[in-house]
Short mmCIF file of C-alpha atoms in Angstrom, two decimals:
data_model
loop_
_atom_site.label_atom_id
_atom_site.label_comp_id
_atom_site.label_asym_id
_atom_site.label_seq_id
_atom_site.Cartn_x
_atom_site.Cartn_y
_atom_site.Cartn_z
CA MET A 1 -21.47 17.90 -12.95
CA ALA A 2 -19.35 18.02 -16.10
CA GLY A 3 -16.04 18.64 -14.31
CA LEU A 4 -16.56 15.71 -11.99
CA ASP A 5 -17.40 13.44 -14.90
CA GLN A 6 -14.21 14.58 -16.62
CA ILE A 7 -12.14 13.79 -13.55
CA LYS A 8 -13.81 10.41 -13.15
CA GLU A 9 -13.12 9.48 -16.77
CA ALA A 10 -9.50 10.55 -16.39
CA VAL A 11 -9.13 8.41 -13.23
CA ARG A 12 -10.62 5.43 -15.03
CA ASN A 13 -8.14 5.85 -17.91
CA MET A 14 -5.23 6.10 -15.46
CA MET A 15 -6.31 2.93 -13.69
CA GLU A 16 -6.55 1.10 -17.00
CA GLU A 17 -3.02 2.21 -17.84
CA LEU A 18 -1.52 1.26 -14.48
CA PHE A 19 -3.51 -1.79 -13.46
CA ASP A 20 -5.31 -4.83 -14.87
CA GLY A 21 -8.50 -3.30 -16.28
CA VAL A 22 -11.31 -1.53 -14.43
CA GLU A 23 -14.68 -2.77 -13.18
CA GLU A 24 -17.33 -0.31 -12.06
CA ARG A 25 -20.02 -1.20 -9.55
CA ASP A 26 -22.14 0.97 -7.26
CA LEU A 27 -20.09 4.07 -8.19
CA ILE A 28 -16.83 2.33 -7.24
CA MET A 29 -14.07 1.75 -9.78
CA ARG A 30 -12.02 -1.37 -9.01
CA SER A 31 -8.74 -2.59 -10.45
CA LEU A 32 -6.19 -5.27 -9.63
CA ALA A 33 -2.61 -4.11 -9.11
CA GLU A 34 -0.48 -7.14 -9.94
CA HIS A 35 3.17 -8.10 -9.35
CA MET A 36 3.73 -5.89 -6.32
CA GLY A 37 6.95 -6.28 -4.37
CA VAL A 38 9.42 -9.14 -4.20
CA THR A 39 6.59 -11.39 -3.04
CA ASP A 40 4.81 -10.71 -6.37
CA VAL A 41 1.35 -10.22 -4.88
CA SER A 42 -1.82 -8.65 -6.27
CA VAL A 43 -3.80 -6.02 -4.38
CA ILE A 44 -7.29 -4.63 -4.96
CA VAL A 45 -7.55 -0.91 -5.72
CA ASP A 46 -10.97 0.70 -5.18
CA VAL A 47 -11.62 4.33 -6.08
CA ALA A 48 -14.84 6.28 -5.40
CA PHE A 49 -16.08 9.83 -4.95
CA GLU A 50 -17.46 10.71 -1.52
CA SER A 51 -19.31 13.80 -0.35
CA GLY A 52 -17.23 14.23 2.78
CA PHE A 53 -18.78 15.64 5.95
CA ARG A 54 -21.67 17.29 4.08
CA ASN A 55 -23.88 15.98 1.30
CA ALA A 56 -23.50 19.19 -0.70
CA THR A 57 -19.78 19.93 -0.52
CA GLU A 58 -17.73 22.24 -2.69
CA TYR A 59 -14.87 19.77 -2.89
CA PRO A 60 -15.85 16.10 -3.06
CA LEU A 61 -13.35 13.51 -1.85
CA LEU A 62 -11.70 10.99 -4.12
CA HIS A 63 -11.24 7.96 -1.87
CA PHE A 64 -8.54 5.41 -2.68
CA LEU A 65 -8.94 2.18 -0.71
CA VAL A 66 -6.42 -0.57 -1.38
CA THR A 67 -6.95 -4.07 0.03
CA VAL A 68 -3.42 -5.32 0.68
CA ALA A 69 -4.08 -8.52 2.67
CA GLN A 70 -7.13 -10.68 3.31
CA ASN A 71 -7.89 -13.50 5.77
CA VAL A 72 -5.31 -12.23 8.25
CA PRO A 73 -4.32 -14.97 10.74
CA GLU A 74 -6.05 -14.24 14.04
CA ALA A 75 -3.02 -15.22 16.11
CA LEU A 76 -0.96 -12.48 14.44
CA VAL A 77 -3.43 -9.61 14.75
CA ASP A 78 -1.92 -7.98 17.87
CA ASN A 79 1.55 -7.89 16.32
CA ILE A 80 0.12 -6.71 12.99
CA LYS A 81 -1.70 -3.77 14.58
CA ALA A 82 1.38 -2.70 16.52
CA SER A 83 3.63 -3.08 13.47
CA LEU A 84 1.25 -1.13 11.21
CA ASN A 85 1.20 1.68 13.76
CA ASP A 86 5.01 1.76 13.70
CA LEU A 87 5.01 1.67 9.89
CA ASN A 88 2.52 4.54 9.65
CA THR A 89 4.70 6.59 11.99
CA VAL A 90 7.71 5.99 9.75
CA LEU A 91 5.69 6.91 6.66
CA ALA A 92 4.45 10.09 8.33
CA VAL A 93 7.87 11.39 9.36
CA GLY A 94 10.38 9.45 7.23
CA GLY A 95 11.85 9.86 3.79
CA PHE A 96 9.73 7.29 1.98
CA PRO A 97 7.06 8.40 -0.52
CA SER A 98 3.67 7.89 1.07
CA PHE A 99 0.08 9.05 1.26
CA GLY A 100 -2.54 7.69 3.65
CA ALA A 101 -2.13 4.96 6.23
CA PHE A 102 -2.18 1.17 6.50
CA THR A 103 -4.97 -0.15 8.71
CA TYR A 104 -6.16 -3.51 10.01
CA TYR A 105 -9.95 -3.73 9.72
CA PRO A 106 -11.26 -6.45 12.06
CA ARG A 107 -14.77 -6.59 10.60
CA LEU A 108 -13.43 -7.95 7.29
CA ASN A 109 -10.17 -9.33 8.70
CA GLN A 110 -8.20 -7.36 6.11
CA ILE A 111 -5.39 -4.83 5.85
CA PHE A 112 -6.14 -1.66 3.89
CA LEU A 113 -4.27 1.38 2.67
CA SER A 114 -6.67 4.34 2.72
CA TYR A 115 -6.27 7.88 1.39
CA ARG A 116 -8.82 10.63 0.66
CA LEU A 117 -7.97 13.41 -1.80
CA PRO A 118 -10.19 16.53 -2.07
CA VAL A 119 -10.78 17.56 -5.69
CA ASN A 120 -12.15 20.75 -7.22
CA PRO A 121 -14.67 19.75 -9.93
CA THR A 122 -14.57 23.26 -11.43
CA SER A 123 -10.86 22.88 -12.32
CA PRO A 124 -10.41 19.37 -13.72
CA GLU A 125 -7.37 20.43 -15.76
CA GLU A 126 -5.57 21.25 -12.49
CA GLU A 127 -6.81 18.27 -10.51
CA ILE A 128 -6.06 15.52 -13.03
CA PRO A 129 -2.23 15.94 -12.88
CA ASN A 130 -2.41 15.79 -9.05
CA ILE A 131 -4.36 12.54 -9.21
CA ARG A 132 -1.92 11.09 -11.73
CA TYR A 133 0.96 12.00 -9.41
CA TYR A 134 -0.77 10.34 -6.47
CA LEU A 135 -1.43 7.11 -8.38
CA GLY A 136 2.23 6.98 -9.40
CA VAL A 137 3.31 7.37 -5.77
CA LEU A 138 0.71 4.78 -4.71
CA VAL A 139 2.20 2.18 -7.03
CA GLN A 140 5.68 2.93 -5.68
CA GLU A 141 4.46 2.86 -2.07
CA LEU A 142 2.74 -0.48 -2.55
CA ASP A 143 5.74 -1.96 -4.32
CA MET A 144 8.02 -0.91 -1.46
CA PHE A 145 5.88 -1.93 1.51
CA VAL A 146 3.62 -4.77 0.39
CA ASP A 147 6.39 -7.26 1.20
CA PHE A 148 6.50 -6.07 4.81
CA ILE A 149 2.71 -6.53 5.05
CA MET A 150 3.03 -10.04 3.64
CA PHE A 151 5.75 -10.84 6.18
CA LEU A 152 3.49 -9.66 9.01
CA CYS A 153 0.77 -12.05 7.84
CA ASP A 154 3.08 -15.05 7.44
CA GLU A 155 2.61 -17.65 10.18
CA ASP A 156 5.78 -19.56 9.28
CA GLY A 157 9.09 -18.78 10.98
CA ASN A 158 10.81 -15.52 11.83
CA LEU A 159 10.81 -12.72 9.25
CA PRO A 160 12.24 -9.17 9.15
CA ASP A 161 10.99 -6.68 11.71
CA LEU A 162 10.36 -3.09 10.64
CA ASP A 163 13.86 -1.79 11.43
CA THR A 164 15.46 -4.60 9.45
CA TYR A 165 13.03 -4.05 6.59
CA LEU A 166 13.77 -0.32 6.48
CA ASP A 167 17.50 -1.09 6.46
CA TYR A 168 16.85 -3.34 3.47
CA LEU A 169 15.00 -0.56 1.63
CA ASN A 170 17.81 1.89 2.32
CA GLU A 171 20.35 -0.53 0.85
CA VAL A 172 18.45 -0.95 -2.42
CA GLN A 173 20.11 1.28 -5.01
CA ASP A 174 17.59 0.68 -7.79
CA PRO A 175 14.00 -0.06 -6.64
CA ASP A 176 13.18 -1.23 -10.16
CA ASP A 177 15.92 -3.89 -10.08
CA LEU A 178 13.99 -6.90 -8.76
CA GLU A 179 17.04 -9.16 -8.69
CA GLU A 180 18.91 -6.70 -6.48
CA ARG A 181 15.95 -6.40 -4.13
CA ILE A 182 15.60 -10.18 -3.84
CA ARG A 183 19.33 -10.63 -3.19
CA ILE A 184 19.48 -7.96 -0.47
CA LEU A 185 16.30 -9.19 1.22
CA GLU A 186 17.50 -12.79 1.22
CA ASP A 187 20.80 -11.66 2.75
CA LYS A 188 18.90 -9.82 5.49
CA ILE A 189 16.74 -12.83 6.28
CA GLN A 190 19.77 -15.14 6.34
CA ALA A 191 21.62 -12.79 8.70
CA MET A 192 18.59 -12.74 11.00
CA ASP A 193 18.35 -16.53 10.96
CA GLU A 194 22.03 -16.82 11.86
CA LYS A 195 21.66 -14.29 14.69
CA TRP A 196 18.64 -16.12 16.13
CA SER A 197 20.54 -19.41 15.92
CA GLU A 198 23.49 -17.91 17.77
CA ASP A 199 21.20 -16.36 20.38
CA GLY A 200 19.58 -19.75 20.91
CA LYS A 201 22.94 -21.43 21.47
CA THR A 202 23.97 -18.69 23.92
CA GLU A 203 20.81 -19.19 25.99
CA GLU A 204 21.49 -22.90 26.19
#
């Protein structure tokens, strides 16, 4: 289908612009999104067309599947699942740009962000701008929340809970100013450390 091929080629070009190259295997286009968040991590972005509920569907689905964390510590899984549920609730009803949901997948011991976008192959000129918009929001969403995912998977010490992390995001005036983001986040972590220390002394 010519329209679908046109959309696929456009998606490939967008991924090459935004990410570190594109590999194609078994009808899946894969890129590496580097330097995400304050923690400066890389995530895997897979994109593929799916038929949806029927093999012959009028609107195929463009599936974006982003692997955010791998080899999740088993001891942290219960907290991770609960925290991801809380995060998805915030993304669904809050003021942060978001599409899809973060999910822990036990079979591969990974955390994914998944989103399916229906596309009309007969109108590629209308669909391509929508896909470009989504990819731009995806990059922003990953850059804002990948740090929280990394904190959830960190086995060392106490790190910001979701409320503290959202407070941090609300205090950031310029999301593109990495130095500001690092400074505010470090201040939040230090304040939490001091509070926990004081709480410990009180209990004693």
